[in-house]
XYZ file of C-alpha atoms in Angstrom:
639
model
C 106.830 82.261 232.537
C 105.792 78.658 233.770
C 102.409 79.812 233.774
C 102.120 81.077 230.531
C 104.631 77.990 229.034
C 101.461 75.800 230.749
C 98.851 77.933 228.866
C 100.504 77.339 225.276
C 100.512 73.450 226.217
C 97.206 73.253 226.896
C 95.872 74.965 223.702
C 98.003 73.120 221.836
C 96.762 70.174 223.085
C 93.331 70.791 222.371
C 92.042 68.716 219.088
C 90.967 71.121 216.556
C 88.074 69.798 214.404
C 87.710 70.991 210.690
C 85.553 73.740 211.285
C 84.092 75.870 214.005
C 80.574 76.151 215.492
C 80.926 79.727 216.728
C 77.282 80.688 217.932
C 75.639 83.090 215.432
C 75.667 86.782 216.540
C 75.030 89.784 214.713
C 78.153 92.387 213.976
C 79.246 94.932 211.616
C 79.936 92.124 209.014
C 77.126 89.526 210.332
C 73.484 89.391 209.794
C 70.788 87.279 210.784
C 67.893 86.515 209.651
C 65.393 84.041 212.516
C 63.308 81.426 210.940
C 61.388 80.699 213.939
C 57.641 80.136 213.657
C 55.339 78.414 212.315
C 56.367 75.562 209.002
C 54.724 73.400 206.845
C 54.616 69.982 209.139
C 53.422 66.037 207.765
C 54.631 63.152 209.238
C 55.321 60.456 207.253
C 52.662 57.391 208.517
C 53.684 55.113 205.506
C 53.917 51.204 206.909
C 58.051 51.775 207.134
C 57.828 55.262 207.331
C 60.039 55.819 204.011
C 57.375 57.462 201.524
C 58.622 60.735 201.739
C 62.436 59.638 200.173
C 60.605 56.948 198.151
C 58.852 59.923 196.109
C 60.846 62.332 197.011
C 59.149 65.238 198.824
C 61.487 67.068 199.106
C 61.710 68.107 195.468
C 58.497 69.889 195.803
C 56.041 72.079 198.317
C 55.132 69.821 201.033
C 51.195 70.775 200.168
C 51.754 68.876 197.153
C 52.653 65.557 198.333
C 49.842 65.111 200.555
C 48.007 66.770 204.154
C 50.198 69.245 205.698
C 49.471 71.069 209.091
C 50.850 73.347 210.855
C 53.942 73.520 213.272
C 55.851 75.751 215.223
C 59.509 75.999 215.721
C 60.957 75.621 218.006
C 59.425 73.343 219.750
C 58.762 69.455 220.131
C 55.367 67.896 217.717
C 54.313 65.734 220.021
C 52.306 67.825 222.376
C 50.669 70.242 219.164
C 47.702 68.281 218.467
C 45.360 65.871 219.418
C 46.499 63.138 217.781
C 47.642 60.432 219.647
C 49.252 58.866 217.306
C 51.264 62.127 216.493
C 52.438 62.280 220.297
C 53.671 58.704 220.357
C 54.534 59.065 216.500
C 58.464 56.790 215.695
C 59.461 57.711 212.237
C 60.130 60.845 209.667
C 58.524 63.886 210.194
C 59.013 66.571 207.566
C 59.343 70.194 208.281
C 59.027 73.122 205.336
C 59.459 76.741 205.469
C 60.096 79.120 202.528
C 62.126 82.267 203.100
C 62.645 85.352 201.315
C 66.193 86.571 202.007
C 68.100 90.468 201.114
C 68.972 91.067 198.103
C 72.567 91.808 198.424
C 72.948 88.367 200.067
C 72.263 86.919 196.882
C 74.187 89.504 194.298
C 77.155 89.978 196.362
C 79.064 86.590 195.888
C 81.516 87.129 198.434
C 78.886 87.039 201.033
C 78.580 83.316 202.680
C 74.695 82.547 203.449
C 74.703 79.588 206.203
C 71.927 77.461 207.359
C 72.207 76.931 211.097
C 69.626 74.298 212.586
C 70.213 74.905 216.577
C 69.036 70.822 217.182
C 66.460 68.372 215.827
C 65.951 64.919 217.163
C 67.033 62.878 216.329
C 68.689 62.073 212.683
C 67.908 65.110 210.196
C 68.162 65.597 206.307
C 67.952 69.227 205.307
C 67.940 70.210 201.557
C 67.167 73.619 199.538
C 65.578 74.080 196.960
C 65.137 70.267 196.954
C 68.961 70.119 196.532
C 70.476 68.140 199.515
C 72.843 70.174 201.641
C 73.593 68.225 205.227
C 72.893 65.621 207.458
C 73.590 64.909 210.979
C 73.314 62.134 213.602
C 72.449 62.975 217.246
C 69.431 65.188 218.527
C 70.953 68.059 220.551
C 73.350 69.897 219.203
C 73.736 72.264 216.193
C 74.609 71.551 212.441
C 74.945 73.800 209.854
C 75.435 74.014 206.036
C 76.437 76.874 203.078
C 73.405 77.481 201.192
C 74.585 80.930 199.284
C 75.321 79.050 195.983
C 72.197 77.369 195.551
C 70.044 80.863 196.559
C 71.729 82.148 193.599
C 71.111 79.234 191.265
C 67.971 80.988 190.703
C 67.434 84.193 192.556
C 63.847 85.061 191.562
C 62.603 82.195 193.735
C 61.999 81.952 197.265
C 64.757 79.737 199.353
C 62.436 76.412 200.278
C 64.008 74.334 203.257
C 62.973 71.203 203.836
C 64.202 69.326 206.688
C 63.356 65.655 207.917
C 63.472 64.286 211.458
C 63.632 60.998 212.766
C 63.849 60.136 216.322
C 64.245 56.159 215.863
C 66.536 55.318 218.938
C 68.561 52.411 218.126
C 71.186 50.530 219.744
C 74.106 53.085 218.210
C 72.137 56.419 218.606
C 72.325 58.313 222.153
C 70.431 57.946 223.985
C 70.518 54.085 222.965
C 66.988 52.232 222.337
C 65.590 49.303 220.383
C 62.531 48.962 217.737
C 60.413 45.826 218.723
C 58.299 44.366 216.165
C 54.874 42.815 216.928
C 54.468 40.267 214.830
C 51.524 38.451 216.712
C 48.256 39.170 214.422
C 46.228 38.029 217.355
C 47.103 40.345 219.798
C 48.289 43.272 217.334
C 47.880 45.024 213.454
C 49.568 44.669 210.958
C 53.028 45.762 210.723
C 52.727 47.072 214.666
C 56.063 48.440 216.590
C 57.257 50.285 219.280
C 60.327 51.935 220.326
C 61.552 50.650 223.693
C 64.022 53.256 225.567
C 66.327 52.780 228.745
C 65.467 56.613 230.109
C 63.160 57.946 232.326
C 61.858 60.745 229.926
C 59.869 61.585 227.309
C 61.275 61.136 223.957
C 60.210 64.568 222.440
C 60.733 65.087 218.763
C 61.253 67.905 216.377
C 62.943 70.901 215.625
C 64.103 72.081 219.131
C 66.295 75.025 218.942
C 66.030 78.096 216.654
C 66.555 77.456 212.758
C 68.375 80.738 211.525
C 69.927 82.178 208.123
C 73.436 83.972 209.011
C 75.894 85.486 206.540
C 79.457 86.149 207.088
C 82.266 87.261 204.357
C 84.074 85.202 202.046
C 87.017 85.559 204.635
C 85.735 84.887 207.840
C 86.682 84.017 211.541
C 85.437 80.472 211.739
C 86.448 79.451 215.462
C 87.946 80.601 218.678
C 89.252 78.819 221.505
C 90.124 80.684 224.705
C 92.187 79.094 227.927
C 92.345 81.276 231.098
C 94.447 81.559 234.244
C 95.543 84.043 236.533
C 98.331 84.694 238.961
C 98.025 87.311 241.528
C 95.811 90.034 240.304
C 96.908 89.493 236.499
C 94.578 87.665 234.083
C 96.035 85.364 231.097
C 93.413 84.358 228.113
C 95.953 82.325 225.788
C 93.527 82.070 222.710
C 93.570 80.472 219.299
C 91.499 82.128 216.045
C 90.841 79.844 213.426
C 90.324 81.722 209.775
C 88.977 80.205 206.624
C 88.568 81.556 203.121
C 92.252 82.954 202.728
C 95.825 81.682 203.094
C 96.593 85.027 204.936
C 94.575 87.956 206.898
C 94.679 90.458 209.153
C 94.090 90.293 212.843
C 93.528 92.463 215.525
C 92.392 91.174 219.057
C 90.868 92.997 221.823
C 89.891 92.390 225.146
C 87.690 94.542 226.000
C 86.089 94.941 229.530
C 82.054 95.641 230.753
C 82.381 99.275 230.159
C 83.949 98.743 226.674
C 87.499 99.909 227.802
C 90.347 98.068 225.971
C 92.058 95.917 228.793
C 94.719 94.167 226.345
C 94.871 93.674 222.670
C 96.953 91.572 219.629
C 97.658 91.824 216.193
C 98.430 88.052 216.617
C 96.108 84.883 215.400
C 97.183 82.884 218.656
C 99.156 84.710 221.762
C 98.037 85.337 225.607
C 96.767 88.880 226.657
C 97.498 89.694 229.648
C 95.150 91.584 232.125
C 95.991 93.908 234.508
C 93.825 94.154 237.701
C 91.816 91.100 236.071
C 88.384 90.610 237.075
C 87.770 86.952 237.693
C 84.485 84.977 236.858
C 83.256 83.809 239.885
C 79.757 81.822 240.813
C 76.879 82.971 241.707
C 76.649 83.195 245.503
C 80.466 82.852 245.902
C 81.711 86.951 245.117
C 79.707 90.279 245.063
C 80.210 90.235 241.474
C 79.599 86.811 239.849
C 79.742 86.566 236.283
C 82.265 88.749 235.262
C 82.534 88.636 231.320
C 84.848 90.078 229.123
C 84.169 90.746 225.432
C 87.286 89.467 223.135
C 86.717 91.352 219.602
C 88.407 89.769 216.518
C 88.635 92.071 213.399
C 89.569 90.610 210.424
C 90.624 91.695 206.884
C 91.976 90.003 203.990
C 91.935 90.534 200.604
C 92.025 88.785 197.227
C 92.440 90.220 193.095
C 88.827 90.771 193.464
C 87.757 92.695 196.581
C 88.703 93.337 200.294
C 86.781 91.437 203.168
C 86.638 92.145 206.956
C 84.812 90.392 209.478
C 83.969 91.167 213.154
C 83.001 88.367 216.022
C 82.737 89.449 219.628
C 83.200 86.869 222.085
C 82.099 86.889 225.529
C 85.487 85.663 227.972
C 85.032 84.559 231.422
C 88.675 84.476 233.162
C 88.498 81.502 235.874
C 90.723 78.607 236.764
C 89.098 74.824 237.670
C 91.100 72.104 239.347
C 90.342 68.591 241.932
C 91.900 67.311 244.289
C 91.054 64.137 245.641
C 89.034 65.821 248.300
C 87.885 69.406 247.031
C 86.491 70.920 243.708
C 88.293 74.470 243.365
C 87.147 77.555 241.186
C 89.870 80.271 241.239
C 91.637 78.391 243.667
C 88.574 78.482 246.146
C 86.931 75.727 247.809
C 83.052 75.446 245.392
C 80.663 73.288 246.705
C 78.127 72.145 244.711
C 74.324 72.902 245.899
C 72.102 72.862 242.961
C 69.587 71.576 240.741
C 68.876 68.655 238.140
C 67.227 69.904 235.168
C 65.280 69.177 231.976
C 64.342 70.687 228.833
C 60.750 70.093 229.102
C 57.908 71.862 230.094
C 54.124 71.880 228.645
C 52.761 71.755 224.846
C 56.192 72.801 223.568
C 57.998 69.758 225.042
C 61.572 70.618 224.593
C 60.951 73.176 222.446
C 63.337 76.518 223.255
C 61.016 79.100 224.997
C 62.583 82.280 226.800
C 59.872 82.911 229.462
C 60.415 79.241 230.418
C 64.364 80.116 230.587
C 64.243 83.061 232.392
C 61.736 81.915 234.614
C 63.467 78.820 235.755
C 67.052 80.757 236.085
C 64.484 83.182 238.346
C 63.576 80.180 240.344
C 67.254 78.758 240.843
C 68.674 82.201 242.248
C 65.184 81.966 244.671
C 66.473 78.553 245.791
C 70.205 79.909 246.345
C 71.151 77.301 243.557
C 74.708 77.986 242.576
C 74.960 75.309 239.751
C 72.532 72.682 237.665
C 73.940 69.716 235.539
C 72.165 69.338 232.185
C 70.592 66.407 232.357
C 70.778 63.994 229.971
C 72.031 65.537 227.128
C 73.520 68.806 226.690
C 71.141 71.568 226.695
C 70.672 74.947 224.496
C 73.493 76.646 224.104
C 71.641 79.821 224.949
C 70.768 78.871 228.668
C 74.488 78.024 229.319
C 75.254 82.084 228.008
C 72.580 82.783 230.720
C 74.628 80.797 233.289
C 77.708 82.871 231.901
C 75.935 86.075 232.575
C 74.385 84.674 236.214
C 77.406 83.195 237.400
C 75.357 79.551 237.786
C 78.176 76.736 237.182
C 77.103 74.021 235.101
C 78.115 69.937 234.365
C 77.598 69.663 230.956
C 76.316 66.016 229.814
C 76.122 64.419 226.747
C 73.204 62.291 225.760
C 74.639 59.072 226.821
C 72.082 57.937 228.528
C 70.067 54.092 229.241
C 73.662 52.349 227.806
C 72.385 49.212 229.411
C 72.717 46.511 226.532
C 76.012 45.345 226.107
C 75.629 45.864 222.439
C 76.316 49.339 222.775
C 79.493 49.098 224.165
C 80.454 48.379 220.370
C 82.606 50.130 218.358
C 79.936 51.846 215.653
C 78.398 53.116 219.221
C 82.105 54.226 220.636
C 82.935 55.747 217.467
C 79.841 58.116 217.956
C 79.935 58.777 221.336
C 83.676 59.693 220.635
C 81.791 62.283 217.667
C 79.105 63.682 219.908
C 81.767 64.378 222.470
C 83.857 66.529 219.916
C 80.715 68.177 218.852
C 79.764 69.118 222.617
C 83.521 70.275 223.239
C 83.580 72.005 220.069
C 80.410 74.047 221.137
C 81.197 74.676 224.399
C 85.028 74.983 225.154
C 84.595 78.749 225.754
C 81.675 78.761 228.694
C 83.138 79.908 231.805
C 80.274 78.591 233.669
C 81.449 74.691 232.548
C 83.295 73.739 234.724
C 83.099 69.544 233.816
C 82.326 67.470 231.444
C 79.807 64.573 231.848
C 80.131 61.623 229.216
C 76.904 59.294 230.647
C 74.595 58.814 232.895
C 74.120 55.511 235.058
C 75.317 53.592 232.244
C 75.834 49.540 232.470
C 79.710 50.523 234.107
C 79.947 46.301 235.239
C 79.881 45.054 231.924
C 83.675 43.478 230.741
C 83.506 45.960 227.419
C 82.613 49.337 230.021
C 86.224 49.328 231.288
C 87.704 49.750 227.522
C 84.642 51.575 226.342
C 85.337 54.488 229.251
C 88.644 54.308 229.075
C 88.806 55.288 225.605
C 86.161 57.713 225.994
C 86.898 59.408 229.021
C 90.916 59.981 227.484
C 89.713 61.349 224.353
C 87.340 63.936 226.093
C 90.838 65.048 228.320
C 92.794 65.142 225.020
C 90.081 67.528 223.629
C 90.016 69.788 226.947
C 92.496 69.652 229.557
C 91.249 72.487 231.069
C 88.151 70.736 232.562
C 88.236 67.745 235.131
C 85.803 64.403 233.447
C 83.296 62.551 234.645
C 80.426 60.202 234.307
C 76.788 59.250 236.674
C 76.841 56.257 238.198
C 74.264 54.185 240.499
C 76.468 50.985 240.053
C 78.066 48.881 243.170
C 81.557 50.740 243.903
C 83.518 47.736 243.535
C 82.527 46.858 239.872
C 82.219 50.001 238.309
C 84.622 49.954 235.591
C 84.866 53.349 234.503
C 85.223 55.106 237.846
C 89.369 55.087 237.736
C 89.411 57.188 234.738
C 86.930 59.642 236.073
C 88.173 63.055 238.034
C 85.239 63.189 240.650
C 82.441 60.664 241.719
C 78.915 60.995 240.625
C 76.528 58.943 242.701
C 73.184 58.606 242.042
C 71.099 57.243 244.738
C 67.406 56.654 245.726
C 67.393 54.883 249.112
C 63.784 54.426 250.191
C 62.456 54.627 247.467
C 63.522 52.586 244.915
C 65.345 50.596 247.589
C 63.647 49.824 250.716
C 60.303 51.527 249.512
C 59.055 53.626 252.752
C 61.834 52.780 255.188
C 63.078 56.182 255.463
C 65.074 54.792 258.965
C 67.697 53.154 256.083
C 69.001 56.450 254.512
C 71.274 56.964 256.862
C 73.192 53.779 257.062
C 73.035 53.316 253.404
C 74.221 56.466 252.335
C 77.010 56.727 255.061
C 78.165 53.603 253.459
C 77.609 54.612 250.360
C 80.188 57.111 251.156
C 82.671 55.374 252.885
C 82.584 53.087 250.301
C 83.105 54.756 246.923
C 85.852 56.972 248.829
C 87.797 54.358 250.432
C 88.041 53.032 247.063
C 88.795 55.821 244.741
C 89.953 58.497 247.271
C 88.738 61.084 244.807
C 85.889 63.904 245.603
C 82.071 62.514 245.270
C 78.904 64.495 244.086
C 75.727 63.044 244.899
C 74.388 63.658 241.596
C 71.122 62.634 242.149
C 68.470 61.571 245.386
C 64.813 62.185 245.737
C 61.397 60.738 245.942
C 57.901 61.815 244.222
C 55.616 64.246 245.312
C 52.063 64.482 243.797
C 51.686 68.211 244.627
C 49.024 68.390 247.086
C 49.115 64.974 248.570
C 49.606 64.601 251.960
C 49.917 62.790 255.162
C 51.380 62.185 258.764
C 53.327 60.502 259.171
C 54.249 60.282 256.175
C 53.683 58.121 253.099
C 55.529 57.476 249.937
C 54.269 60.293 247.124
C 53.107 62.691 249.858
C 54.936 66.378 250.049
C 55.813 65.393 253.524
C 57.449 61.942 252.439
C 59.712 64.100 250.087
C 60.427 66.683 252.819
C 61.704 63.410 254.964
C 64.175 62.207 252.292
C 65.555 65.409 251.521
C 66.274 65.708 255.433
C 68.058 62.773 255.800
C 69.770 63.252 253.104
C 71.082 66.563 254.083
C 72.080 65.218 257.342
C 74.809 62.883 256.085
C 76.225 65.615 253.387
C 76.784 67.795 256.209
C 78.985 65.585 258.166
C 80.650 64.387 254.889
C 80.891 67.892 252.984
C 83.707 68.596 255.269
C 85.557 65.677 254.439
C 85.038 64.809 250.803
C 82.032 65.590 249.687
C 81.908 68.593 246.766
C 78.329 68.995 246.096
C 74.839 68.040 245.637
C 72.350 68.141 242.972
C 68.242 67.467 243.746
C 66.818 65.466 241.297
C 65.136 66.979 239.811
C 64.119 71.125 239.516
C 60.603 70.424 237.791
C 58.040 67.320 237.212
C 58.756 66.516 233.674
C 56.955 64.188 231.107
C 58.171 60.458 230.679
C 56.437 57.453 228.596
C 53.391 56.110 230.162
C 53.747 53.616 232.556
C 52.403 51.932 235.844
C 55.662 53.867 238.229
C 54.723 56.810 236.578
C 51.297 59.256 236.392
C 51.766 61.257 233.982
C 55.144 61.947 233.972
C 58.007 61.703 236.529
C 57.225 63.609 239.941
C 60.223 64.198 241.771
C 60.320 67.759 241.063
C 60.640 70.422 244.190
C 58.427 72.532 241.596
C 55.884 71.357 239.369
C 55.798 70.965 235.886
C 53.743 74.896 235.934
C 57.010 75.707 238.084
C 55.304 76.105 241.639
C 56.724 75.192 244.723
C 56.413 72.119 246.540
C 56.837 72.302 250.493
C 60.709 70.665 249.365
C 61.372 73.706 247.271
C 61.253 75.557 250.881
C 63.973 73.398 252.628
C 65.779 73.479 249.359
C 65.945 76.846 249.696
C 66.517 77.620 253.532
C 69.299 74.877 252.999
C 71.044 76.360 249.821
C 71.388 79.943 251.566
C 72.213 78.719 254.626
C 75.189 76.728 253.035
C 75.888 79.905 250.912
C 75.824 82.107 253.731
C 78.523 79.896 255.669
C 81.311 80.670 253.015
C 81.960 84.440 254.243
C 82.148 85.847 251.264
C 78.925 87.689 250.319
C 78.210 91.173 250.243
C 75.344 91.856 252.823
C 72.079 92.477 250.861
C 72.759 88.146 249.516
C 72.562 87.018 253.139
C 68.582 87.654 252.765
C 67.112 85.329 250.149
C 64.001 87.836 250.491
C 65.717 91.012 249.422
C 65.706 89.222 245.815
């Protein structure tokens, strides 16, 4: 009864936005309709970039106002062409595609018709039929609008959508950046700018994630939130659904199981279903059957004076518990220890554009390495990859974009107030992944500055108000003893580069320093530490003995000394570690960096450095140690 008492509290303390953002999926009473593939593409190159709202092109074809090319989506514009000016391009881009949708989604009125744009970075307009139907601020997660009224304003025309990007960074965006102005004639043209950022990667633009059409009744099930426990061998998903379109409806729940067998059910909007002989979600590498998923169908009907609806949404239900204590991270009340990856959405010509080979490929790669988990960062990723680490059993940190907060300026309130939005958003969107196991609200931010301590506070509070389920936390490099956010955080994240950026070459310091390190940030906070990030670059191919900053061998030296001290502190207090990074990735151009960051243990074309190796013998030996895999895992080479 306490259990289940605890399970209503939770839920109910979860803040409930207006609507849902329930990921489109086909059903009885759903259909979709993909608009991936190639648009009409022109960037506006006007002196302040504003043409294209100055004479409005959105109220016609894109041909007409001027050169168009063409574009695919998803994916980022920068690496399409040749232009160079296109690849560094700061500004509005413009995106058109006309569709030709059923029939009977335009006659039958009590059919919804929603426009679902997965992300675009990094401020988008979108309007049909040059009608304006949404907006949204922030670059990587979804936004929708209902378009089924304005289809029907005249049905014998095609749907036109026309959506315009912007990926200006400013001070109050996230990531933050700033637009510097060159007003020296001598030295630069006319009217010459460019946008400064405080990350180490590329800032892609475009439409990055699928653009779709999806219908749903009149009536519908607009969200779901689920809340799991378990106590003995009996499962508990307390869950919530959220209907919109009628006062009143019908409900019936069911948990279903992999074979389709009903394991509980509810005629109930919000209750607990209880499982017998539960099946828990466990990680990869941690149970001969990671990944367990359930499938929760709700069925809905409702009815008005005019006709009857019903609507059908399957979701999938992981049943696992999280919880910290100051020295261990616990899934399911079992010791987890982190050993994974760092990660980006990047890889060649399509930039951050989604692309399944790339997906499956890399989740290929992590299960090679014996990688149990990956934090997405440094902003949260495609909601699609964290269903594959549903499915895999790969546990996941899930990061906003706040990352490069370095000026003080953007420890102001416009900035808090949208951190505090893109937080709900990322919540919103992912509350019901049983492979998220934390939430991650920035990355090496300024934590010193005076206006951090209120700035964290506030933000790190509202993120436990909207999930209680999930322990909080944010990166830091900072000094231990003037980090101002760490006391609101649930575990340490350190991030930490010795010999490389500190003490370049002096590999003999990584012990002392990250012993320290340690000591440090625990004797202070007594509360469990990731090392989040450590590393060094590795041209692939470049070598030399002993060895020398950029060879393969240097970064086989750091990663050993490394490993050294998390294996004396992993039994104390130390709950994971995370390589920075999986893959070489594109960043701006600069004199640190040939083309693009290199501290990948695979390339950029995924292939294996000589570090992807020790990764690997390391991660399975550390998997191996737990005891609890079925035989045929102990051999990494019987995958």
């Amino acid at each position: 009864m306490l259990r289940l008492l605890w399970l209503f509290a939770v839920l109910d303390a979860v803040l409930l936005l207006d609507t849902g953002m329930l990921f489109p999926r086909e059903s009885s009473s759903r259909e979709l309709k993909e608009l991936s593939g190639l648009w009409v593409f022109r960037a506006d190159k006007s002196p302040n970039r504003n043409q294209g709202f100055e004479r409005a092109w959105y109220k016609s074809r894109l041909a007409e106002t001027g050169p168009v090319i063409d574009m695919p989506v998803p994916a980022s514009y920068n690496d399409i062409t040749q232009d160079s000016t296109l690849r560094d391009f700061i500004g509005w881009v413009w995106y058109e595609r006309e569709v030709v949708v059923p029939a009977r989604w335009i006659t039958d009125e009590g059919t919804r018709v929603v426009l679902r744009v997965g992300s675009a970075h990094y401020n988008s307009v979108v309007w049909v039929n040059g009608e304006k139907v949404t907006e949204h601020a922030g670059g990587h997660l979804p936004f929708e609008a209902e378009i089924g009224s304005l289809m029907r304003k005249d049905p014998t025309r095609p749907c036109r959508i026309t959506i315009a990007v912007n990926n200006t960074l400013t001070l109050e965006t996230l990531p933050p950046g700033t637009i510097q102005h060159m007003n020296d004639p001598i030295k630069y043209p006319d009217g010459y700018f460019v946008q400064n950022i405080y990350f180490d990667f590329f800032n892609y633009a475009g439409i990055h994630r699928p653009v779709l059409l999806y219908t749903t009744p009149k009536v519908y099930v607009d969200d779901i939130t689920v809340v799991t426990d378990f106590l003995d061998n009996t499962g508990f998903v307390r869950y919530q659904v959220s209907v919109k379109g009628a006062a009143t409806a019908t409900l019936k729940v069911t948990l279903m199981d992999k074979d389709g067998h009903c394991v509980a059910s509810s005629n109930e909007a919000s209750g607990v279903l209880k499982v017998v002989d539960v099946k828990l979600w466990w990680p990869y590498l941690m149970h001969e059957n990671p990944g367990y998923l359930y499938s929760m169908e709700v069925h809905l009907m409702a009815a008005d004076e005019r006709s009857t609806y019903e609507d059908v949404y399957a979701l999938p239900v992981g049943i696992r518990t999280v919880k910290v204590t100051n020295t261990q991270f616990l899934i399911n009340n079992k010791p987890f220890y982190f050993h994974g990856v760092n990660k980006h959405e990047d890889s060649d010509i399509r930039g951050k554009g989604l692309d399944w080979p790339l997906i499956v490929k890399d989740f290929n790669l992590m299960k090679w390495l014996g990688a149990n988990s990956f934090r997405t960062s440094h902003y949260p990723y495609a909601e699609e990859i964290l269903q594959m680490c549903d499915r895999h059993g790969i546990v996941v940190i899930d990061e906003c974009p706040g990352v490069g907060i370095k000026d003080i300026r953007s420890f102001g309130n416009a900035s808090l107030a949208h951190h505090l939005d893109v937080m709900d958003e990322l919540v919103r969107r992912d509350k019901n992944h049983p492979s998220v196991v934390m939430w991650s609200v920035a990355n090496e931010p300024a934590a010193e500055m005076q206006p951090a301590a209120l700035y964290f506070k506030t933000l790190i509070t509202h993120t436990k108000a909207l999930d209680p389920t999930r322990p909080v936390t944010f990166i830091t490099d900072s000094n231990y003893a003037r980090d101002k956010g760490a006391p609101y955080v649930d575990v340490i994240c350190v991030n930490s580069y010795f010999s490389w950026y500190h003490d370049p070459g002096h590999l003999e310091v990584i012990p002392i320093q990250l012993n320290a390190q340690f000591e440090n940030w625990y004797g202070k906070y007594q509360k469990p530490i990731i090392q989040s990030e450590y590393g060094a670059d590795a041209v692939p191919g470049l070598h030399s003995d002993p060895p020398m900053m950029f060879t393969e061998e240097y970064q086989n030296a750091v990663l050993r000394s490394y490993h050294d001290i998390f294996d004396q502190k992993r039994k104390q207090y130390v709950i994971g570690e995370l390589i920075w990074n999986f893959a070489d990735f594109m960043t701006a151009q600069g004199i640190t960096r040939v083309v693009g960051n290199k501290k990948g243990i695979f390339t950029r074309q995924r292939q294996p450095k000589a570090g992807a190796f020790i990764l690997k013998e390391r991660y399975w030996r550390l998997a191996n140690e737990t005891g609890r895999l079925p035989p045929w895992t102990k051999y990494p080479c019987s995958l």
